[in-house]
XYZ file of C-alpha atoms in Angstrom:
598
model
C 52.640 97.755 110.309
C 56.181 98.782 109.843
C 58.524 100.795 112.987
C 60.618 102.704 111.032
C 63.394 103.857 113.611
C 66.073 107.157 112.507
C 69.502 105.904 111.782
C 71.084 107.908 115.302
C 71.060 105.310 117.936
C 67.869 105.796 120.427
C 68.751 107.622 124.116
C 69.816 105.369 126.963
C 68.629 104.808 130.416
C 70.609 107.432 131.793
C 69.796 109.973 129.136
C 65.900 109.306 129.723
C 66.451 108.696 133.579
C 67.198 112.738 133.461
C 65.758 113.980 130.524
C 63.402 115.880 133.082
C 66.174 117.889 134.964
C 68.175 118.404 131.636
C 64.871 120.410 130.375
C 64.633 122.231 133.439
C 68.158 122.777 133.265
C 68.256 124.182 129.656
C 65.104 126.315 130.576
C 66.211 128.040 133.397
C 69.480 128.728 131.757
C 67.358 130.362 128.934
C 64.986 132.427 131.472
C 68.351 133.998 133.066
C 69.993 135.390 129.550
C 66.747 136.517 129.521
C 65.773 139.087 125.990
C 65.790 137.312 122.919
C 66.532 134.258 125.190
C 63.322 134.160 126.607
C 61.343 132.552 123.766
C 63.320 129.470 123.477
C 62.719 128.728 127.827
C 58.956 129.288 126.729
C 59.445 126.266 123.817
C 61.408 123.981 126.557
C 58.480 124.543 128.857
C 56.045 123.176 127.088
C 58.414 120.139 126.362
C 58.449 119.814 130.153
C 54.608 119.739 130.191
C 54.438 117.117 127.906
C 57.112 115.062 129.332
C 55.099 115.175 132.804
C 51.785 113.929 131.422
C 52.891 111.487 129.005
C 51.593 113.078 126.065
C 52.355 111.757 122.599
C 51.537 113.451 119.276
C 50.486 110.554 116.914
C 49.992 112.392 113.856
C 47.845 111.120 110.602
C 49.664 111.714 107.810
C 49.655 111.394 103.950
C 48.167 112.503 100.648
C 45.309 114.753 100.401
C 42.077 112.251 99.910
C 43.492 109.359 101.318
C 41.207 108.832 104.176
C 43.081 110.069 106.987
C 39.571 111.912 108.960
C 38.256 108.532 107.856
C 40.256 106.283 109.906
C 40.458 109.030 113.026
C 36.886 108.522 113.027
C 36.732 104.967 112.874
C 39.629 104.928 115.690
C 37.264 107.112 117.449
C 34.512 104.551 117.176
C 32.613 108.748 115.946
C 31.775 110.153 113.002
C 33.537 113.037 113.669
C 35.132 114.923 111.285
C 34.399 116.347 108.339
C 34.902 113.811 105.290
C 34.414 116.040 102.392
C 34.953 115.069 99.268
C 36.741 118.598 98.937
C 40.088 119.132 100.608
C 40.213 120.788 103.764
C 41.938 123.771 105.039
C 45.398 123.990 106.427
C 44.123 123.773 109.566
C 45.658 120.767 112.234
C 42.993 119.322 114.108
C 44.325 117.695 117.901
C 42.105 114.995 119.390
C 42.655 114.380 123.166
C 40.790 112.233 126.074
C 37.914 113.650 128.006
C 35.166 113.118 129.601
C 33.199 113.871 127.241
C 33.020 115.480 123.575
C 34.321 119.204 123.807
C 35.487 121.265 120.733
C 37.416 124.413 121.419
C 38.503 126.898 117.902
C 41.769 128.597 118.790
C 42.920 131.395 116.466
C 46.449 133.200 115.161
C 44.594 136.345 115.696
C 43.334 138.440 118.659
C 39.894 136.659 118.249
C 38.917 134.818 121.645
C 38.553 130.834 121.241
C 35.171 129.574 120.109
C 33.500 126.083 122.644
C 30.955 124.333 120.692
C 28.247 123.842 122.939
C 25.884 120.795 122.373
C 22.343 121.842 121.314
C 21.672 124.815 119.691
C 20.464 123.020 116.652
C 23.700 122.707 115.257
C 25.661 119.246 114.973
C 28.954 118.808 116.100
C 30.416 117.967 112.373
C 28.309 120.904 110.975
C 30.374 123.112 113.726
C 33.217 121.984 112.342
C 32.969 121.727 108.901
C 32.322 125.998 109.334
C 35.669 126.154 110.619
C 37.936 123.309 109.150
C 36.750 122.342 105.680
C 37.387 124.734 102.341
C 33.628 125.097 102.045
C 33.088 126.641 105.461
C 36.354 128.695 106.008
C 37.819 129.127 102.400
C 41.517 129.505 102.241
C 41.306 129.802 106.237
C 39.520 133.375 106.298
C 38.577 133.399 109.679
C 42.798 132.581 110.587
C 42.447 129.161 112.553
C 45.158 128.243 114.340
C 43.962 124.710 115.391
C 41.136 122.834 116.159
C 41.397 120.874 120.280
C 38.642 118.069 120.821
C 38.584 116.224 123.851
C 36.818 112.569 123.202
C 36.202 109.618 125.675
C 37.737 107.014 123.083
C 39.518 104.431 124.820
C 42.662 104.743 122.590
C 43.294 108.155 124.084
C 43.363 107.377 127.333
C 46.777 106.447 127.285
C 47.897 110.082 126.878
C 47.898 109.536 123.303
C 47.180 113.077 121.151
C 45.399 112.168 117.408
C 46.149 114.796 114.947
C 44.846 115.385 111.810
C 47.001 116.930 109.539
C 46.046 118.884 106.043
C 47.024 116.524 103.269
C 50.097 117.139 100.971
C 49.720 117.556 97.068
C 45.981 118.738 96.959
C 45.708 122.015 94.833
C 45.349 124.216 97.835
C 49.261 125.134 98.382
C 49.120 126.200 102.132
C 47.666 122.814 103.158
C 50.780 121.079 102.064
C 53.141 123.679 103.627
C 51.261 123.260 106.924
C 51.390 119.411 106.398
C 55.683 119.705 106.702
C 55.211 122.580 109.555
C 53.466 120.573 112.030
C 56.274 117.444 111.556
C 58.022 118.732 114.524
C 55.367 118.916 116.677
C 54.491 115.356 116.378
C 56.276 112.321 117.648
C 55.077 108.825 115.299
C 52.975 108.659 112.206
C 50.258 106.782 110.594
C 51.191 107.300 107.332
C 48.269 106.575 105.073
C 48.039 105.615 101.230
C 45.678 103.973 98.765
C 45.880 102.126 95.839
C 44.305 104.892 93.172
C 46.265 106.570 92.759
C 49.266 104.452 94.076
C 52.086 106.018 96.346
C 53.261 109.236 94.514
C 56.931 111.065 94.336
C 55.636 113.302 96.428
C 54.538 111.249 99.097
C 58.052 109.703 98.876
C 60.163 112.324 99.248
C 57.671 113.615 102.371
C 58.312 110.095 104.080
C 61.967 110.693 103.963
C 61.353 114.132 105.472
C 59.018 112.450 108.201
C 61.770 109.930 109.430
C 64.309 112.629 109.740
C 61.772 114.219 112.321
C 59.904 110.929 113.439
C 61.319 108.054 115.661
C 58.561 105.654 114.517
C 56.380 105.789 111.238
C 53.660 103.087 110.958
C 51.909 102.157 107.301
C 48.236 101.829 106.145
C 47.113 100.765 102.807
C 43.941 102.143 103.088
C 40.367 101.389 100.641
C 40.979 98.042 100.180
C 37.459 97.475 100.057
C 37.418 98.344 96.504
C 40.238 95.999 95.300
C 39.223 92.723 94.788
C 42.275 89.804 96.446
C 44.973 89.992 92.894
C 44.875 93.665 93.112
C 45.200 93.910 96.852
C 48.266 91.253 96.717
C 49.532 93.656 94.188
C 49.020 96.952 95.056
C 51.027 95.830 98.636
C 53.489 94.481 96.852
C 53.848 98.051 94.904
C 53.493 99.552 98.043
C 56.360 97.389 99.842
C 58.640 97.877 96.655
C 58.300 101.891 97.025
C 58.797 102.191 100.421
C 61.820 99.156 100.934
C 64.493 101.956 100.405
C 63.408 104.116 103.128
C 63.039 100.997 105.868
C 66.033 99.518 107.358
C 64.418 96.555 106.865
C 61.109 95.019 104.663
C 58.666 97.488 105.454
C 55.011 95.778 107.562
C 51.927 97.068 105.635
C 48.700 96.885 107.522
C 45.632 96.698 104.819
C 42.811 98.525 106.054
C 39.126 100.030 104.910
C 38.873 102.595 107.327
C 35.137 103.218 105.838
C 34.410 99.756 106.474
C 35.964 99.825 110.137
C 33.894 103.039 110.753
C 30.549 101.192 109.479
C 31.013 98.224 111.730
C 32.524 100.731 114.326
C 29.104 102.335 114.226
C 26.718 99.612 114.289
C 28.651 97.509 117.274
C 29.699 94.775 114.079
C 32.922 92.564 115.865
C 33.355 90.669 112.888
C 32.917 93.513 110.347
C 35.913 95.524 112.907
C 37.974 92.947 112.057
C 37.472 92.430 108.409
C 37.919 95.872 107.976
C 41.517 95.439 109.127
C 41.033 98.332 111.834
C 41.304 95.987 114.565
C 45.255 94.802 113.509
C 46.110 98.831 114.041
C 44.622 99.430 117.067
C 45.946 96.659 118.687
C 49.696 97.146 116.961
C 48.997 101.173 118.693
C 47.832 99.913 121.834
C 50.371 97.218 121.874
C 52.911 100.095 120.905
C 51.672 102.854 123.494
C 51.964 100.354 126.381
C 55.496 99.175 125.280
C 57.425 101.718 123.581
C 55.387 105.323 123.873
C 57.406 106.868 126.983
C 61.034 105.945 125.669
C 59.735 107.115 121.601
C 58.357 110.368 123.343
C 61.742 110.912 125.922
C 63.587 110.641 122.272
C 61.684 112.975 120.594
C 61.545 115.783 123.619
C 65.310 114.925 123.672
C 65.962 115.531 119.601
C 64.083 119.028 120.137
C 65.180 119.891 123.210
C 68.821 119.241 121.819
C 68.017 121.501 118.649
C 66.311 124.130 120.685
C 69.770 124.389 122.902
C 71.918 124.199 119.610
C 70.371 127.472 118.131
C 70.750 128.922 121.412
C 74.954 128.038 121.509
C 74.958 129.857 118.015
C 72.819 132.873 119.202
C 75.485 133.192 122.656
C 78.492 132.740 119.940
C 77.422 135.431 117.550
C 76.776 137.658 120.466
C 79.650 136.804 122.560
C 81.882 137.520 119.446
C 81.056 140.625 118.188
C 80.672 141.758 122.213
C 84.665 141.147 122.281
C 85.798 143.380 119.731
C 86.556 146.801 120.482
C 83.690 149.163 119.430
C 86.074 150.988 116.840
C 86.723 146.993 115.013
C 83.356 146.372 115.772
C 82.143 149.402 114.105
C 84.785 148.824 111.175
C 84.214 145.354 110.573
C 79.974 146.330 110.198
C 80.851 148.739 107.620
C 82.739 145.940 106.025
C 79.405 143.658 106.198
C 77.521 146.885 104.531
C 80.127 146.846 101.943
C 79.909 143.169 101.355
C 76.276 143.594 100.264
C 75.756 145.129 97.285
C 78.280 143.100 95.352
C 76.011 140.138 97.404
C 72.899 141.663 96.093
C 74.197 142.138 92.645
C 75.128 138.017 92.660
C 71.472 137.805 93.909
C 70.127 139.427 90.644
C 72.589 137.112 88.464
C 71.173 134.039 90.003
C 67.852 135.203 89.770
C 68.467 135.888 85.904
C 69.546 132.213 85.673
C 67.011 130.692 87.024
C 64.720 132.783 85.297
C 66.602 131.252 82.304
C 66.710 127.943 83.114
C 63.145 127.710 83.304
C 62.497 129.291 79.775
C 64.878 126.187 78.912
C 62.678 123.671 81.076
C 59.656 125.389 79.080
C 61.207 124.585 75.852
C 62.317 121.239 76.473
C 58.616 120.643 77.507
C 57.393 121.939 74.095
C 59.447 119.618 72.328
C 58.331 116.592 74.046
C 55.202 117.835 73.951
C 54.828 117.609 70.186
C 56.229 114.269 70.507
C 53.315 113.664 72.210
C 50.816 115.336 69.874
C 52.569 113.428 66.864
C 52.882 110.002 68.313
C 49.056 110.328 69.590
C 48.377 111.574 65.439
C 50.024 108.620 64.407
C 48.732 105.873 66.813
C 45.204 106.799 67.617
C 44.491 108.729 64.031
C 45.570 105.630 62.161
C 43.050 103.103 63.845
C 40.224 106.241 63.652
C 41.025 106.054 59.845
C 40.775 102.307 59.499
C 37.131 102.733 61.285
C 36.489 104.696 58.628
C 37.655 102.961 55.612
C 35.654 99.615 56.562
C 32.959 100.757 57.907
C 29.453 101.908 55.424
C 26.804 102.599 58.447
C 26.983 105.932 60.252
C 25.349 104.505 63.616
C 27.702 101.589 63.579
C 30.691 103.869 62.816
C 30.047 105.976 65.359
C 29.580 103.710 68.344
C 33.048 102.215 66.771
C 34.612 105.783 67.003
C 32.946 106.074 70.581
C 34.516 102.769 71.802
C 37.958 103.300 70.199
C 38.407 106.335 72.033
C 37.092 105.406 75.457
C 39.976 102.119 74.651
C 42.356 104.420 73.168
C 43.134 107.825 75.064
C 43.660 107.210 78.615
C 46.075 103.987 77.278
C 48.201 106.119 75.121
C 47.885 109.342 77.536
C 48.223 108.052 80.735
C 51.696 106.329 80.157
C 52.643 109.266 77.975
C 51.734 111.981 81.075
C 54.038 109.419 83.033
C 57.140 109.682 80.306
C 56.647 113.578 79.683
C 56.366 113.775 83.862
C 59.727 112.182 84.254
C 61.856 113.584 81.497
C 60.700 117.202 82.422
C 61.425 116.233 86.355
C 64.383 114.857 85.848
C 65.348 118.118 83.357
C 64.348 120.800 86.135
C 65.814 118.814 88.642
C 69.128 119.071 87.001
C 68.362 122.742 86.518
C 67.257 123.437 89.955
C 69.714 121.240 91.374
C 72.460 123.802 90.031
C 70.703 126.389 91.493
C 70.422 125.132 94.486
C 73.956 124.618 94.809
C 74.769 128.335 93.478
C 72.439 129.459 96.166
C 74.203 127.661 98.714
C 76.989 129.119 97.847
C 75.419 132.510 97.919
C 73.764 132.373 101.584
C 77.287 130.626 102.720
C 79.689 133.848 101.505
C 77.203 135.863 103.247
C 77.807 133.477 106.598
C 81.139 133.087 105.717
C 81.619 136.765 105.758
C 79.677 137.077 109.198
C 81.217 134.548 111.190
C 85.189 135.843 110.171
C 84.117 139.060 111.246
C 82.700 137.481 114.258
C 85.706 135.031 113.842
C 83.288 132.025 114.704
C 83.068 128.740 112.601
C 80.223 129.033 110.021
C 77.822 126.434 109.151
C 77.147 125.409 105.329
C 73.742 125.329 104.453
C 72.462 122.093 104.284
C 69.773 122.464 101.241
C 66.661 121.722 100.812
C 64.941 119.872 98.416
C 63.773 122.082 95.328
C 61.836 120.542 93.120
C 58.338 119.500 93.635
C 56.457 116.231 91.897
C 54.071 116.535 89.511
C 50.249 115.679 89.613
C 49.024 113.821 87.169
C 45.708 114.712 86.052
C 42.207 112.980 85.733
C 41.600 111.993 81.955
C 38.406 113.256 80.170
C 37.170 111.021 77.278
C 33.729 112.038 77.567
C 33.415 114.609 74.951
C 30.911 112.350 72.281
C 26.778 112.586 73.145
C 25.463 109.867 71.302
C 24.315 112.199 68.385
C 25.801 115.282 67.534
C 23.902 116.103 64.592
C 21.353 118.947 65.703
C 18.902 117.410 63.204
C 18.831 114.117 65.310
C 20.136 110.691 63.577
C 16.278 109.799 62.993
C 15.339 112.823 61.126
C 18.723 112.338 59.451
C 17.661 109.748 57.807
C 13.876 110.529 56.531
C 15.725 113.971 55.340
C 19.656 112.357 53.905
C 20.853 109.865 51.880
C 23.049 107.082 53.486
C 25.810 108.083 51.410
C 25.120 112.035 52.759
C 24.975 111.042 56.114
C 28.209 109.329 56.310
C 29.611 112.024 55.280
C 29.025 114.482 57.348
C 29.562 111.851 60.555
C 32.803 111.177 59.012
C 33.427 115.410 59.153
C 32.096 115.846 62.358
C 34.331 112.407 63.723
C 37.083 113.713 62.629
C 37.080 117.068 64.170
C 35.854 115.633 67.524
C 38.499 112.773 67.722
C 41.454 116.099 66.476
C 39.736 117.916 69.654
C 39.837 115.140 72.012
C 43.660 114.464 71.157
C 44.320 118.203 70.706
C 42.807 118.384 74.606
C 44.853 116.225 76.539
C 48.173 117.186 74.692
C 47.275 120.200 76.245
C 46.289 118.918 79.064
C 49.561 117.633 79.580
C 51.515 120.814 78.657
C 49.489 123.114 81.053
C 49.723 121.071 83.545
C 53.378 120.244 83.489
C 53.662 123.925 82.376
C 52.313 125.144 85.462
C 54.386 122.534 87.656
C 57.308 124.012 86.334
C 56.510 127.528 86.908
C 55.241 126.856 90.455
C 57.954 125.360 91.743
C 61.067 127.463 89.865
C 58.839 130.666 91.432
C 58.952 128.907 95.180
C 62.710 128.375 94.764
C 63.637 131.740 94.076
C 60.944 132.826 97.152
C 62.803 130.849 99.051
C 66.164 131.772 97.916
C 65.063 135.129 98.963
C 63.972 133.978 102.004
C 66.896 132.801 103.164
C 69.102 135.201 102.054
C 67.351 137.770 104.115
C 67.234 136.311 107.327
C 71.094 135.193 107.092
C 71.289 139.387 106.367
C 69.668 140.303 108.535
C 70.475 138.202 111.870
C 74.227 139.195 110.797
C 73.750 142.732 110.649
C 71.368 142.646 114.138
C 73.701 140.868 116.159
C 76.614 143.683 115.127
C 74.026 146.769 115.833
C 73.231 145.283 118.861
C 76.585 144.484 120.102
C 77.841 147.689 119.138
C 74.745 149.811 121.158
C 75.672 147.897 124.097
C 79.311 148.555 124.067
C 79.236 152.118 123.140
C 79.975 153.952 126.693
C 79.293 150.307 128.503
C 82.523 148.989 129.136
C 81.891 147.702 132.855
C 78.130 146.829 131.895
C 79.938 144.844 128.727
C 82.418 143.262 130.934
C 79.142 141.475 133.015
C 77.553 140.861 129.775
C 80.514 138.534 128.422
C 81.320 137.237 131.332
C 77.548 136.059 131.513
C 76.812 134.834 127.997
C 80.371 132.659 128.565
C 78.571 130.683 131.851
C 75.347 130.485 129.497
C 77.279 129.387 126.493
C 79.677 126.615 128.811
C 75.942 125.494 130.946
C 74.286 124.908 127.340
C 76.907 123.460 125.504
C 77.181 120.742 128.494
C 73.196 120.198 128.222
C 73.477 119.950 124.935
C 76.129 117.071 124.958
C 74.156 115.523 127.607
C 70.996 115.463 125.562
C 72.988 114.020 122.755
C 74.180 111.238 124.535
C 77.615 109.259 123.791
C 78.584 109.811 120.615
């Protein structure tokens, strides 16, 4: 199992020693600006609550179908949660000690929380399979917020919070958007993978994002049960070479079978807890928890707390700026943001246009290696389908040749083929996008630009995100022969048909169904690519968007406001400044003070 630490430095003694009073310093500070202030004291608050008891969000993370409600349950010594083999919704799912087993349903809505009471002829795992799982709440139609269970497990007794997370990279979108949402709620990871398929792109470039938010991330290489000992040696040897970049050292791999652990969790098996590799991670947690958990949590209250007081010192700025100028600047310099926006929105529409164009490019470029694909698969599976048919006389025996050839033959050439068209298509959009990406920087950074030399404050660049999304590969059919296509039956065929008849017409109908099996998964390979591409040049320019509006629309608040309150308010004004200045000089101190030396 592998500590992964973030590059910054972790907090002192000092910084830790009064982490408490810095909190309570920053919130109270917050609670007297009071108005939009207010929000970010109610955010600190609950940081203080969790500093007090100790609690640590241990989130499960990884790849949709990996076995993360597996391995909660077998860490829960329960079978819990729902293990369907469909995904489940984007709903988070926090598992804290108690007494005993208690399930509360909290929702976004107005809707009061639902308890699950015991009895009632309903299970606990049928209750929440109706709430959590894509069968019983589809697309999350009844708006679940989150699911709280209290549990007497041992392992949560040391003010430890479980949370299952909605996987990335299953087909339902929102559960991977909720999977990056909750990161900053959580403070270390199990991050969970198995060998089929190995460790993805996708779950890459989310590991990256997880130890920019995460002090520690710990790694499971889950259903080992089903790899015999050369497989397992090599699929953690894959494993190790994927994730080597991302350690600052050789990354420690625990090999588990959390379905094994939960089987001999179940039935009191020792020895079976053990082979299962389940007992290695909960003694590396609770060895962990009693050694590192308080100074890991003080760090991550600390990182939040210290971004929660940064976006506070820009909100003061913006408002202590624009509160200086007289109200006849003020009200000049808004008309020059107004003015500034069309010719903004205009260079919104041209970069709109071009991405709209690059992707007709990506498209094309797709074709094209597309019918590479379709000719090379002509050419290397429809030459040995010919030879079958040259040498051989019987039309049983050349069918069952035809039927093993292509079982042999399609997912070798397709699956490697998938892999090639995959990368040269990601690695075309991700120049495209890339371009974009910066243009759009640009974009949202005139519009800042603009704002804060009106405000005459220093802007920020946008940092960019990333904009391209990896590709799933998909599952391979080469089940499209029945043993006998011939509607007459291969029996009667041959009371009814000469030999010489009935290889002819197998040789037809071969032919057509090998051209429709190889005409299939070109396809299959275009759509699917096709529709990567689409989806994820259509969530860059949402986001785009996005962005854009909120950076116009903050800007242009901040000036209305300022210039309401000065209009007629000099003396009220005068208070104001001389208020947000204390604020901005008490945060900015907290702030450094959170951040440690630097």
């Amino acid at each position: 199992m592998h500590d992964q630490s973030l590059p910054e430095a972790p907090a002192s003694d000092s910084q830790t020693t009064q982490l408490p009073d810095l909190l309570s310093q920053a919130c109270n500070c917050f609670t007297e600006l009071g108005g939009d202030y207010l929000f970010r004291a109610d955010e600190l608050q609950l940081q203080q609550q969790r500093l007090a008891e100790g609690r640590f969000h241990l989130a499960v993370l990884g790849q949709f179908k990996r076995g993360k409600s597996t391995l909660l349950n077998a860490l829960l010594g329960d079978d819990l949660l729902p293990t369907d083999i469909l995904p489940v919704t984007a709903i988070p799912t926090y598992i804290q000690a108690g007494e005993k087993v208690a399930v509360r349903v909290v929702f976004a809505d107005q809707h009061e929380p639902v308890d699950y009471q015991p009895g009632g002829g309903q299970g606990l795992s049928e209750f929440l399979a109706a709430y959590v799982t894509e069968t019983g709440n589809p697309h999350n139609q009844r708006h679940v917020e989150r699911v709280e269970i209290c549990h007497p497990a041992a392992l949560l007794g040391q003010g430890v919070v479980l949370i299952d997370t909605p996987g990335i990279g299953s087909t339902l979108k929102h559960n991977t958007e909720v999977a990056h949402r909750i990161l900053p709620q959580c403070d270390a990871a199990l991050f969970l993978v198995s060998p089929d398929p190995p460790i993805t792109q996708m779950e890459l470039e989310y590991l990256a994002k997880i130890q920019q938010n995460l002090p520690r991330t710990f790694y499971l290489l889950n259903k080992i049960d089903f790899l015999d000992d050369a497989d397992r040696i090599a699929s953690l040897r894959f494993l190790s070479e994927q994730l080597t970049p991302l350690c600052a050292g050789e990354p420690q791999i625990v090999p588990v079978s959390a379905r094994k652990g939960l089987q001999a969790r179940l039935a009191g098996d020792g020895a079976g807890w053990q082979r299962s590799g389940m007992s290695q991670v909960e003694e590396k947690l609770i060895d962990f928890f009693a050694r590192e958990k308080q100074q890991i949590l003080q760090q991550a209250l600390s990182r939040k707390a210290a971004d929660q007081v940064s976006d506070g010192i820009m909100q003061i700025q913006l408002s202590l700026s624009a509160l200086t100028l007289p109200q006849d600047e003020l009200e000049k310099r808004l008309e020059q943001f107004r003015q500034s926006l069309p010719a903004i929105e205009r260079e919104r529409h041209a970069a709109a246009d071009v991405v709209s164009g690059d992707l007709k490019r990506a498209i094309a470029k797709l074709v094209s290696e597309v019918d590479q694909v379709r000719d090379q698969a002509k050419l290397q599976i429809g030459t040995k389908v010919n030879g079958i048919f040259e040498t051989s006389e019987d039309p049983e025996e050349m069918e069952r040749q035809i039927h093993q050839l292509m079982a042999n033959e399609v997912p070798e050439f397709f699956a490697p083929a998938m892999r090639t068209v995959a990368a040269v298509i990601k690695s075309e959009a991700g120049e495209l996008l890339s371009l974009n990406q910066q243009r759009s920087n640009r974009l949202i950074e005139q519009v800042r630009k603009t704002a804060a030399e009106l405000f005459e404050i220093p802007y920020h660049a946008p940092g960019g995100t990333s904009a391209y999304r990896q590709f799933e590969l998909p599952a391979w059919n080469t089940e499209l022969f029945i043993s006998d296509m011939d509607p007459l039956g291969q029996r009667l065929s041959r009371k009814l048909f000469t030999k010489k008849y009935r290889r002819k017409r197998t040789v037809k109908r071969l032919q057509e169904e090998c051209r429709k099996l190889l005409s299939q998964n070109v396809e299959q390979i275009s759509w699917t690519l096709r529709h990567s591409l689409e989806e994820s040049f259509r969530q860059f320019a949402a986001d785009l968007n996005e962005q854009l509006e909120k950076t116009i629309t903050a800007t242009r608040s901040a000036m209305e406001v300022a210039l309401q309150r000065s209009e007629g308010y000099a003396q009220q004004t005068a208070a104001e400044k001389i208020r947000l200045k204390q604020g901005l000089q008490d945060l900015e101190r907290i702030r450094q003070a959170l951040l440690g030396p630097a």
